[in-house]
């Protein structure tokens, strides 16, 4: 069950599939007793998907059996004992995927020629990915973070390690000729190699970068490299050999400061846009602007959800039980905005009450 997402993985999930591509979305629970029913509800969704496949004359028996088998494999991989707030199960001929997201999703079964990724896109945008580089003279490690969790990243040339043992160290120390590890040329080259790998990563994988280490290590990295320029420095040594929990705790204050700054900048940008007549507010108006590709920055409250029905050029309020209702129109707006290159910023609940909980800065 996956919990992290790269740009390449998201692009792959969004491509067209051979029909039928089945998407199951299920709101899940982190604690008892609410999570006791999650396995039953997941099984009900799977059975509904099977019924739809059996009733679809466009699905051959071979493809139906393939997709049903893939659904079974996906369910077997799902660890609901450690669920987050939402579960996404994708199955198509020859493949299946399971994603846990820290964001509520509606309960749905969709059979189409592509996976229903808008909830995954919105969750990815809300839980903004970040990177942590932990540096020491003998080890430089990379961590991928989302929310409060960080995990070791082994896909971009890290961790880098080297042996600090100097067979002549005792004599050099006696005569005062043992340089600081961070003035040694081998260490400088070690840091240059790390900077080169980091440059390759940041060219394709966006996200804030935090760098932790002793002050001397941070100073050397800034001196010999370019990739870490603009990173938030966290003077905290020992984390190159530390645990994920320790790394997450060390960068938490810096992340909180960054989040507050982003929210303040987003709200100030809306005020400027209102004065410059490049402003939209409310779900109906923002939905129209997103459809037209006019949004430069979308600002939406973290837990804002609304069920609507698409009318002629506008949205109408709807009940969850309505067959033609759109249960996740906010996530649909988020995906539409991202597809046209817009920035998406999630802000605390009630920060946009006067704007109808969702607003945008327009391109024109």
PDB file of N, CA and C in Angstrom, residues 154-247:
ATOM      1  N   UNK A 154      15.880   6.155  -1.527  1.00  0.00           N
ATOM      2  CA  UNK A 154      17.019   5.402  -2.043  1.00  0.00           C
ATOM      3  C   UNK A 154      17.097   5.455  -3.569  1.00  0.00           C
ATOM      4  N   UNK A 155      16.299   6.324  -4.195  1.00  0.00           N
ATOM      5  CA  UNK A 155      16.168   6.299  -5.644  1.00  0.00           C
ATOM      6  C   UNK A 155      16.970   7.372  -6.370  1.00  0.00           C
ATOM      7  N   UNK A 156      17.698   8.212  -5.660  1.00  0.00           N
ATOM      8  CA  UNK A 156      18.365   9.338  -6.316  1.00  0.00           C
ATOM      9  C   UNK A 156      19.842   9.432  -5.944  1.00  0.00           C
ATOM     10  N   UNK A 157      20.464   8.276  -5.704  1.00  0.00           N
ATOM     11  CA  UNK A 157      21.887   8.267  -5.419  1.00  0.00           C
ATOM     12  C   UNK A 157      22.262   8.393  -3.961  1.00  0.00           C
ATOM     13  N   UNK A 158      21.251   8.425  -3.084  1.00  0.00           N
ATOM     14  CA  UNK A 158      21.505   8.533  -1.657  1.00  0.00           C
ATOM     15  C   UNK A 158      21.062   7.238  -0.964  1.00  0.00           C
ATOM     16  N   UNK A 159      21.618   6.967   0.226  1.00  0.00           N
ATOM     17  CA  UNK A 159      22.617   7.752   0.951  1.00  0.00           C
ATOM     18  C   UNK A 159      24.013   7.602   0.355  1.00  0.00           C
ATOM     19  N   UNK A 160      24.827   8.631   0.554  1.00  0.00           N
ATOM     20  CA  UNK A 160      26.233   8.582   0.191  1.00  0.00           C
ATOM     21  C   UNK A 160      27.039   8.399   1.475  1.00  0.00           C
ATOM     22  N   UNK A 161      27.996   7.479   1.421  1.00  0.00           N
ATOM     23  CA  UNK A 161      28.780   7.178   2.615  1.00  0.00           C
ATOM     24  C   UNK A 161      30.254   7.075   2.264  1.00  0.00           C
ATOM     25  N   UNK A 162      31.105   7.349   3.241  1.00  0.00           N
ATOM     26  CA  UNK A 162      32.544   7.179   3.056  1.00  0.00           C
ATOM     27  C   UNK A 162      33.183   6.888   4.402  1.00  0.00           C
ATOM     28  N   UNK A 163      34.371   6.337   4.365  1.00  0.00           N
ATOM     29  CA  UNK A 163      35.114   5.957   5.566  1.00  0.00           C
ATOM     30  C   UNK A 163      36.000   7.126   5.982  1.00  0.00           C
ATOM     31  N   UNK A 164      35.876   7.548   7.229  1.00  0.00           N
ATOM     32  CA  UNK A 164      36.689   8.670   7.725  1.00  0.00           C
ATOM     33  C   UNK A 164      38.009   8.217   8.321  1.00  0.00           C
ATOM     34  N   UNK A 165      38.238   6.926   8.429  1.00  0.00           N
ATOM     35  CA  UNK A 165      39.463   6.439   9.073  1.00  0.00           C
ATOM     36  C   UNK A 165      40.703   6.932   8.322  1.00  0.00           C
ATOM     37  N   UNK A 166      41.615   7.503   9.054  1.00  0.00           N
ATOM     38  CA  UNK A 166      42.906   7.955   8.510  1.00  0.00           C
ATOM     39  C   UNK A 166      43.993   7.147   9.208  1.00  0.00           C
ATOM     40  N   UNK A 167      44.713   6.299   8.488  1.00  0.00           N
ATOM     41  CA  UNK A 167      45.727   5.459   9.146  1.00  0.00           C
ATOM     42  C   UNK A 167      46.830   6.272   9.816  1.00  0.00           C
ATOM     43  N   UNK A 168      47.004   7.520   9.440  1.00  0.00           N
ATOM     44  CA  UNK A 168      48.052   8.354  10.023  1.00  0.00           C
ATOM     45  C   UNK A 168      47.477   9.399  10.967  1.00  0.00           C
ATOM     46  N   UNK A 169      46.194   9.202  11.389  1.00  0.00           N
ATOM     47  CA  UNK A 169      45.514  10.226  12.182  1.00  0.00           C
ATOM     48  C   UNK A 169      46.196  10.458  13.523  1.00  0.00           C
ATOM     49  N   UNK A 170      46.692   9.388  14.158  1.00  0.00           N
ATOM     50  CA  UNK A 170      47.300   9.549  15.486  1.00  0.00           C
ATOM     51  C   UNK A 170      48.527  10.450  15.418  1.00  0.00           C
ATOM     52  N   UNK A 171      49.412  10.231  14.420  1.00  0.00           N
ATOM     53  CA  UNK A 171      50.607  11.076  14.296  1.00  0.00           C
ATOM     54  C   UNK A 171      50.242  12.506  13.975  1.00  0.00           C
ATOM     55  N   UNK A 172      49.263  12.686  13.044  1.00  0.00           N
ATOM     56  CA  UNK A 172      48.862  14.030  12.652  1.00  0.00           C
ATOM     57  C   UNK A 172      48.278  14.797  13.837  1.00  0.00           C
ATOM     58  N   UNK A 173      47.498  14.079  14.664  1.00  0.00           N
ATOM     59  CA  UNK A 173      46.902  14.753  15.807  1.00  0.00           C
ATOM     60  C   UNK A 173      47.980  15.177  16.800  1.00  0.00           C
ATOM     61  N   UNK A 174      49.037  14.351  16.958  1.00  0.00           N
ATOM     62  CA  UNK A 174      50.121  14.657  17.891  1.00  0.00           C
ATOM     63  C   UNK A 174      50.854  15.924  17.493  1.00  0.00           C
ATOM     64  N   UNK A 175      51.035  16.125  16.189  1.00  0.00           N
ATOM     65  CA  UNK A 175      51.807  17.286  15.745  1.00  0.00           C
ATOM     66  C   UNK A 175      50.896  18.441  15.328  1.00  0.00           C
ATOM     67  N   UNK A 176      49.572  18.296  15.583  1.00  0.00           N
ATOM     68  CA  UNK A 176      48.649  19.387  15.279  1.00  0.00           C
ATOM     69  C   UNK A 176      48.367  19.563  13.814  1.00  0.00           C
ATOM     70  N   UNK A 177      48.496  18.475  13.058  1.00  0.00           N
ATOM     71  CA  UNK A 177      48.312  18.580  11.604  1.00  0.00           C
ATOM     72  C   UNK A 177      47.075  17.808  11.125  1.00  0.00           C
ATOM     73  N   UNK A 178      46.095  17.579  12.036  1.00  0.00           N
ATOM     74  CA  UNK A 178      44.869  16.875  11.662  1.00  0.00           C
ATOM     75  C   UNK A 178      43.780  17.915  11.402  1.00  0.00           C
ATOM     76  N   UNK A 179      43.455  18.187  10.140  1.00  0.00           N
ATOM     77  CA  UNK A 179      42.504  19.256   9.841  1.00  0.00           C
ATOM     78  C   UNK A 179      41.087  18.869  10.233  1.00  0.00           C
ATOM     79  N   UNK A 180      40.235  19.874  10.385  1.00  0.00           N
ATOM     80  CA  UNK A 180      38.815  19.612  10.585  1.00  0.00           C
ATOM     81  C   UNK A 180      38.285  18.822   9.404  1.00  0.00           C
ATOM     82  N   UNK A 181      37.366  17.901   9.698  1.00  0.00           N
ATOM     83  CA  UNK A 181      36.803  17.079   8.618  1.00  0.00           C
ATOM     84  C   UNK A 181      36.173  17.938   7.534  1.00  0.00           C
ATOM     85  N   UNK A 182      35.669  19.112   7.893  1.00  0.00           N
ATOM     86  CA  UNK A 182      34.976  19.955   6.923  1.00  0.00           C
ATOM     87  C   UNK A 182      35.914  20.923   6.201  1.00  0.00           C
ATOM     88  N   UNK A 183      37.233  20.809   6.465  1.00  0.00           N
ATOM     89  CA  UNK A 183      38.210  21.558   5.677  1.00  0.00           C
ATOM     90  C   UNK A 183      39.019  20.633   4.783  1.00  0.00           C
ATOM     91  N   UNK A 184      38.808  19.355   4.950  1.00  0.00           N
ATOM     92  CA  UNK A 184      39.537  18.361   4.183  1.00  0.00           C
ATOM     93  C   UNK A 184      39.021  18.316   2.745  1.00  0.00           C
ATOM     94  N   UNK A 185      39.917  18.205   1.770  1.00  0.00           N
ATOM     95  CA  UNK A 185      39.518  18.224   0.366  1.00  0.00           C
ATOM     96  C   UNK A 185      38.651  17.009   0.007  1.00  0.00           C
ATOM     97  N   UNK A 186      38.915  15.862   0.617  1.00  0.00           N
ATOM     98  CA  UNK A 186      38.075  14.693   0.342  1.00  0.00           C
ATOM     99  C   UNK A 186      36.628  14.938   0.785  1.00  0.00           C
ATOM    100  N   UNK A 187      36.474  15.628   1.901  1.00  0.00           N
ATOM    101  CA  UNK A 187      35.127  15.947   2.370  1.00  0.00           C
ATOM    102  C   UNK A 187      34.464  16.943   1.428  1.00  0.00           C
ATOM    103  N   UNK A 188      35.217  17.906   0.949  1.00  0.00           N
ATOM    104  CA  UNK A 188      34.663  18.895   0.016  1.00  0.00           C
ATOM    105  C   UNK A 188      34.161  18.200  -1.253  1.00  0.00           C
ATOM    106  N   UNK A 189      34.953  17.247  -1.766  1.00  0.00           N
ATOM    107  CA  UNK A 189      34.526  16.528  -2.958  1.00  0.00           C
ATOM    108  C   UNK A 189      33.302  15.659  -2.660  1.00  0.00           C
ATOM    109  N   UNK A 190      33.266  15.085  -1.478  1.00  0.00           N
ATOM    110  CA  UNK A 190      32.112  14.290  -1.041  1.00  0.00           C
ATOM    111  C   UNK A 190      30.845  15.143  -1.074  1.00  0.00           C
ATOM    112  N   UNK A 191      30.943  16.369  -0.599  1.00  0.00           N
ATOM    113  CA  UNK A 191      29.788  17.272  -0.594  1.00  0.00           C
ATOM    114  C   UNK A 191      29.447  17.737  -2.016  1.00  0.00           C
ATOM    115  N   UNK A 192      30.462  17.915  -2.874  1.00  0.00           N
ATOM    116  CA  UNK A 192      30.179  18.276  -4.271  1.00  0.00           C
ATOM    117  C   UNK A 192      29.401  17.170  -4.964  1.00  0.00           C
ATOM    118  N   UNK A 193      29.764  15.924  -4.708  1.00  0.00           N
ATOM    119  CA  UNK A 193      29.047  14.794  -5.309  1.00  0.00           C
ATOM    120  C   UNK A 193      27.587  14.774  -4.851  1.00  0.00           C
ATOM    121  N   UNK A 194      27.367  15.056  -3.585  1.00  0.00           N
ATOM    122  CA  UNK A 194      25.996  15.095  -3.066  1.00  0.00           C
ATOM    123  C   UNK A 194      25.213  16.226  -3.717  1.00  0.00           C
ATOM    124  N   UNK A 195      25.865  17.373  -3.900  1.00  0.00           N
ATOM    125  CA  UNK A 195      25.193  18.503  -4.534  1.00  0.00           C
ATOM    126  C   UNK A 195      24.818  18.176  -5.975  1.00  0.00           C
ATOM    127  N   UNK A 196      25.675  17.453  -6.682  1.00  0.00           N
ATOM    128  CA  UNK A 196      25.379  17.074  -8.064  1.00  0.00           C
ATOM    129  C   UNK A 196      24.157  16.160  -8.121  1.00  0.00           C
ATOM    130  N   UNK A 197      24.073  15.192  -7.218  1.00  0.00           N
ATOM    131  CA  UNK A 197      22.915  14.296  -7.184  1.00  0.00           C
ATOM    132  C   UNK A 197      21.648  15.054  -6.819  1.00  0.00           C
ATOM    133  N   UNK A 198      21.783  15.993  -5.901  1.00  0.00           N
ATOM    134  CA  UNK A 198      20.625  16.801  -5.489  1.00  0.00           C
ATOM    135  C   UNK A 198      20.140  17.676  -6.640  1.00  0.00           C
ATOM    136  N   UNK A 199      21.056  18.188  -7.437  1.00  0.00           N
ATOM    137  CA  UNK A 199      20.682  19.006  -8.593  1.00  0.00           C
ATOM    138  C   UNK A 199      19.828  18.209  -9.575  1.00  0.00           C
ATOM    139  N   UNK A 200      20.207  16.965  -9.829  1.00  0.00           N
ATOM    140  CA  UNK A 200      19.434  16.100 -10.731  1.00  0.00           C
ATOM    141  C   UNK A 200      18.036  15.871 -10.171  1.00  0.00           C
ATOM    142  N   UNK A 201      17.939  15.605  -8.877  1.00  0.00           N
ATOM    143  CA  UNK A 201      16.642  15.366  -8.244  1.00  0.00           C
ATOM    144  C   UNK A 201      15.722  16.575  -8.366  1.00  0.00           C
ATOM    145  N   UNK A 202      16.218  17.739  -7.987  1.00  0.00           N
ATOM    146  CA  UNK A 202      15.370  18.934  -7.933  1.00  0.00           C
ATOM    147  C   UNK A 202      14.989  19.438  -9.317  1.00  0.00           C
ATOM    148  N   UNK A 203      15.671  18.951 -10.351  1.00  0.00           N
ATOM    149  CA  UNK A 203      15.307  19.346 -11.712  1.00  0.00           C
ATOM    150  C   UNK A 203      13.982  18.719 -12.133  1.00  0.00           C
ATOM    151  N   UNK A 204      13.606  17.613 -11.506  1.00  0.00           N
ATOM    152  CA  UNK A 204      12.382  16.907 -11.902  1.00  0.00           C
ATOM    153  C   UNK A 204      11.370  16.768 -10.784  1.00  0.00           C
ATOM    154  N   UNK A 205      11.815  16.795  -9.532  1.00  0.00           N
ATOM    155  CA  UNK A 205      10.922  16.595  -8.394  1.00  0.00           C
ATOM    156  C   UNK A 205      10.894  17.857  -7.541  1.00  0.00           C
ATOM    157  N   UNK A 206       9.792  18.593  -7.663  1.00  0.00           N
ATOM    158  CA  UNK A 206       9.689  19.854  -6.937  1.00  0.00           C
ATOM    159  C   UNK A 206       9.358  19.615  -5.468  1.00  0.00           C
ATOM    160  N   UNK A 207       9.607  20.619  -4.657  1.00  0.00           N
ATOM    161  CA  UNK A 207       9.256  20.554  -3.249  1.00  0.00           C
ATOM    162  C   UNK A 207      10.263  21.315  -2.415  1.00  0.00           C
ATOM    163  N   UNK A 208       9.836  21.858  -1.272  1.00  0.00           N
ATOM    164  CA  UNK A 208      10.777  22.555  -0.392  1.00  0.00           C
ATOM    165  C   UNK A 208      11.888  21.620   0.070  1.00  0.00           C
ATOM    166  N   UNK A 209      13.057  22.207   0.306  1.00  0.00           N
ATOM    167  CA  UNK A 209      14.215  21.436   0.750  1.00  0.00           C
ATOM    168  C   UNK A 209      14.680  21.963   2.102  1.00  0.00           C
ATOM    169  N   UNK A 210      14.853  21.039   3.050  1.00  0.00           N
ATOM    170  CA  UNK A 210      15.407  21.350   4.359  1.00  0.00           C
ATOM    171  C   UNK A 210      16.722  20.594   4.491  1.00  0.00           C
ATOM    172  N   UNK A 211      17.738  21.271   5.020  1.00  0.00           N
ATOM    173  CA  UNK A 211      19.048  20.653   5.176  1.00  0.00           C
ATOM    174  C   UNK A 211      19.424  20.705   6.645  1.00  0.00           C
ATOM    175  N   UNK A 212      19.736  19.537   7.212  1.00  0.00           N
ATOM    176  CA  UNK A 212      20.127  19.473   8.621  1.00  0.00           C
ATOM    177  C   UNK A 212      21.565  19.001   8.737  1.00  0.00           C
ATOM    178  N   UNK A 213      22.223  19.468   9.799  1.00  0.00           N
ATOM    179  CA  UNK A 213      23.601  19.055  10.058  1.00  0.00           C
ATOM    180  C   UNK A 213      24.256  20.025  11.011  1.00  0.00           C
ATOM    181  N   UNK A 214      25.496  19.733  11.382  1.00  0.00           N
ATOM    182  CA  UNK A 214      26.258  20.660  12.199  1.00  0.00           C
ATOM    183  C   UNK A 214      26.473  21.958  11.403  1.00  0.00           C
ATOM    184  N   UNK A 215      26.607  23.083  12.086  1.00  0.00           N
ATOM    185  CA  UNK A 215      26.824  24.354  11.379  1.00  0.00           C
ATOM    186  C   UNK A 215      27.973  24.291  10.377  1.00  0.00           C
ATOM    187  N   UNK A 216      29.074  23.610  10.728  1.00  0.00           N
ATOM    188  CA  UNK A 216      30.211  23.528   9.806  1.00  0.00           C
ATOM    189  C   UNK A 216      29.840  22.757   8.549  1.00  0.00           C
ATOM    190  N   UNK A 217      29.009  21.724   8.693  1.00  0.00           N
ATOM    191  CA  UNK A 217      28.578  20.944   7.530  1.00  0.00           C
ATOM    192  C   UNK A 217      27.657  21.772   6.638  1.00  0.00           C
ATOM    193  N   UNK A 218      26.757  22.519   7.239  1.00  0.00           N
ATOM    194  CA  UNK A 218      25.851  23.367   6.460  1.00  0.00           C
ATOM    195  C   UNK A 218      26.629  24.441   5.718  1.00  0.00           C
ATOM    196  N   UNK A 219      27.628  24.999   6.377  1.00  0.00           N
ATOM    197  CA  UNK A 219      28.444  26.036   5.750  1.00  0.00           C
ATOM    198  C   UNK A 219      29.198  25.480   4.544  1.00  0.00           C
ATOM    199  N   UNK A 220      29.765  24.286   4.686  1.00  0.00           N
ATOM    200  CA  UNK A 220      30.516  23.687   3.583  1.00  0.00           C
ATOM    201  C   UNK A 220      29.600  23.373   2.408  1.00  0.00           C
ATOM    202  N   UNK A 221      28.416  22.844   2.674  1.00  0.00           N
ATOM    203  CA  UNK A 221      27.498  22.531   1.579  1.00  0.00           C
ATOM    204  C   UNK A 221      27.130  23.788   0.807  1.00  0.00           C
ATOM    205  N   UNK A 222      26.881  24.882   1.513  1.00  0.00           N
ATOM    206  CA  UNK A 222      26.576  26.134   0.832  1.00  0.00           C
ATOM    207  C   UNK A 222      27.750  26.679   0.051  1.00  0.00           C
ATOM    208  N   UNK A 223      28.948  26.366   0.497  1.00  0.00           N
ATOM    209  CA  UNK A 223      30.165  26.881  -0.152  1.00  0.00           C
ATOM    210  C   UNK A 223      30.482  26.142  -1.439  1.00  0.00           C
ATOM    211  N   UNK A 224      30.330  24.822  -1.455  1.00  0.00           N
ATOM    212  CA  UNK A 224      30.791  24.032  -2.604  1.00  0.00           C
ATOM    213  C   UNK A 224      29.690  23.712  -3.600  1.00  0.00           C
ATOM    214  N   UNK A 225      28.416  23.940  -3.252  1.00  0.00           N
ATOM    215  CA  UNK A 225      27.333  23.522  -4.130  1.00  0.00           C
ATOM    216  C   UNK A 225      26.333  24.622  -4.420  1.00  0.00           C
ATOM    217  N   UNK A 226      25.443  24.339  -5.348  1.00  0.00           N
ATOM    218  CA  UNK A 226      24.404  25.292  -5.741  1.00  0.00           C
ATOM    219  C   UNK A 226      22.995  24.792  -5.424  1.00  0.00           C
ATOM    220  N   UNK A 227      22.797  23.474  -5.419  1.00  0.00           N
ATOM    221  CA  UNK A 227      21.447  22.928  -5.302  1.00  0.00           C
ATOM    222  C   UNK A 227      20.789  23.302  -3.982  1.00  0.00           C
ATOM    223  N   UNK A 228      21.583  23.416  -2.920  1.00  0.00           N
ATOM    224  CA  UNK A 228      21.010  23.692  -1.600  1.00  0.00           C
ATOM    225  C   UNK A 228      20.812  25.176  -1.339  1.00  0.00           C
ATOM    226  N   UNK A 229      21.201  26.037  -2.270  1.00  0.00           N
ATOM    227  CA  UNK A 229      20.956  27.467  -2.094  1.00  0.00           C
ATOM    228  C   UNK A 229      19.441  27.704  -2.085  1.00  0.00           C
ATOM    229  N   UNK A 230      18.968  28.406  -1.116  1.00  0.00           N
ATOM    230  CA  UNK A 230      17.530  28.621  -0.980  1.00  0.00           C
ATOM    231  C   UNK A 230      16.865  27.610  -0.082  1.00  0.00           C
ATOM    232  N   UNK A 231      17.602  26.563   0.307  1.00  0.00           N
ATOM    233  CA  UNK A 231      17.039  25.580   1.233  1.00  0.00           C
ATOM    234  C   UNK A 231      16.947  26.174   2.632  1.00  0.00           C
ATOM    235  N   UNK A 232      16.052  25.636   3.420  1.00  0.00           N
ATOM    236  CA  UNK A 232      15.940  26.047   4.819  1.00  0.00           C
ATOM    237  C   UNK A 232      16.942  25.232   5.629  1.00  0.00           C
ATOM    238  N   UNK A 233      17.862  25.918   6.294  1.00  0.00           N
ATOM    239  CA  UNK A 233      18.872  25.228   7.082  1.00  0.00           C
ATOM    240  C   UNK A 233      18.369  24.982   8.501  1.00  0.00           C
ATOM    241  N   UNK A 234      18.572  23.766   8.972  1.00  0.00           N
ATOM    242  CA  UNK A 234      18.182  23.373  10.328  1.00  0.00           C
ATOM    243  C   UNK A 234      19.444  22.881  11.029  1.00  0.00           C
ATOM    244  N   UNK A 235      20.085  23.738  11.841  1.00  0.00           N
ATOM    245  CA  UNK A 235      21.346  23.344  12.491  1.00  0.00           C
ATOM    246  C   UNK A 235      21.084  22.288  13.572  1.00  0.00           C
ATOM    247  N   UNK A 236      21.152  21.040  13.161  1.00  0.00           N
ATOM    248  CA  UNK A 236      20.848  19.919  14.063  1.00  0.00           C
ATOM    249  C   UNK A 236      21.720  18.754  13.610  1.00  0.00           C
ATOM    250  N   UNK A 237      22.743  18.430  14.393  1.00  0.00           N
ATOM    251  CA  UNK A 237      23.669  17.382  13.999  1.00  0.00           C
ATOM    252  C   UNK A 237      23.189  15.994  14.374  1.00  0.00           C
ATOM    253  N   UNK A 238      23.812  14.980  13.788  1.00  0.00           N
ATOM    254  CA  UNK A 238      23.549  13.599  14.137  1.00  0.00           C
ATOM    255  C   UNK A 238      22.452  12.916  13.359  1.00  0.00           C
ATOM    256  N   UNK A 239      21.746  13.643  12.507  1.00  0.00           N
ATOM    257  CA  UNK A 239      20.593  13.048  11.831  1.00  0.00           C
ATOM    258  C   UNK A 239      20.967  12.269  10.582  1.00  0.00           C
ATOM    259  N   UNK A 240      22.187  12.425  10.089  1.00  0.00           N
ATOM    260  CA  UNK A 240      22.597  11.625   8.932  1.00  0.00           C
ATOM    261  C   UNK A 240      22.575  10.140   9.275  1.00  0.00           C
ATOM    262  N   UNK A 241      22.699   9.832  10.564  1.00  0.00           N
ATOM    263  CA  UNK A 241      22.608   8.451  11.040  1.00  0.00           C
ATOM    264  C   UNK A 241      21.343   8.259  11.881  1.00  0.00           C
ATOM    265  N   UNK A 242      20.411   9.208  11.787  1.00  0.00           N
ATOM    266  CA  UNK A 242      19.236   9.189  12.651  1.00  0.00           C
ATOM    267  C   UNK A 242      18.068   8.405  12.080  1.00  0.00           C
ATOM    268  N   UNK A 243      16.970   8.432  12.817  1.00  0.00           N
ATOM    269  CA  UNK A 243      15.746   7.734  12.422  1.00  0.00           C
ATOM    270  C   UNK A 243      14.796   8.696  11.720  1.00  0.00           C
ATOM    271  N   UNK A 244      13.798   8.119  11.055  1.00  0.00           N
ATOM    272  CA  UNK A 244      12.806   8.942  10.369  1.00  0.00           C
ATOM    273  C   UNK A 244      12.065   9.840  11.359  1.00  0.00           C
ATOM    274  N   UNK A 245      11.711   9.307  12.517  1.00  0.00           N
ATOM    275  CA  UNK A 245      10.993  10.109  13.513  1.00  0.00           C
ATOM    276  C   UNK A 245      11.842  11.281  13.983  1.00  0.00           C
ATOM    277  N   UNK A 246      13.125  11.043  14.183  1.00  0.00           N
ATOM    278  CA  UNK A 246      14.001  12.127  14.637  1.00  0.00           C
ATOM    279  C   UNK A 246      14.129  13.214  13.576  1.00  0.00           C
ATOM    280  N   UNK A 247      14.240  12.821  12.323  1.00  0.00           N
ATOM    281  CA  UNK A 247      14.324  13.791  11.231  1.00  0.00           C
ATOM    282  C   UNK A 247      13.037  14.604  11.140  1.00  0.00           C
TER     283      UNK A 247
END
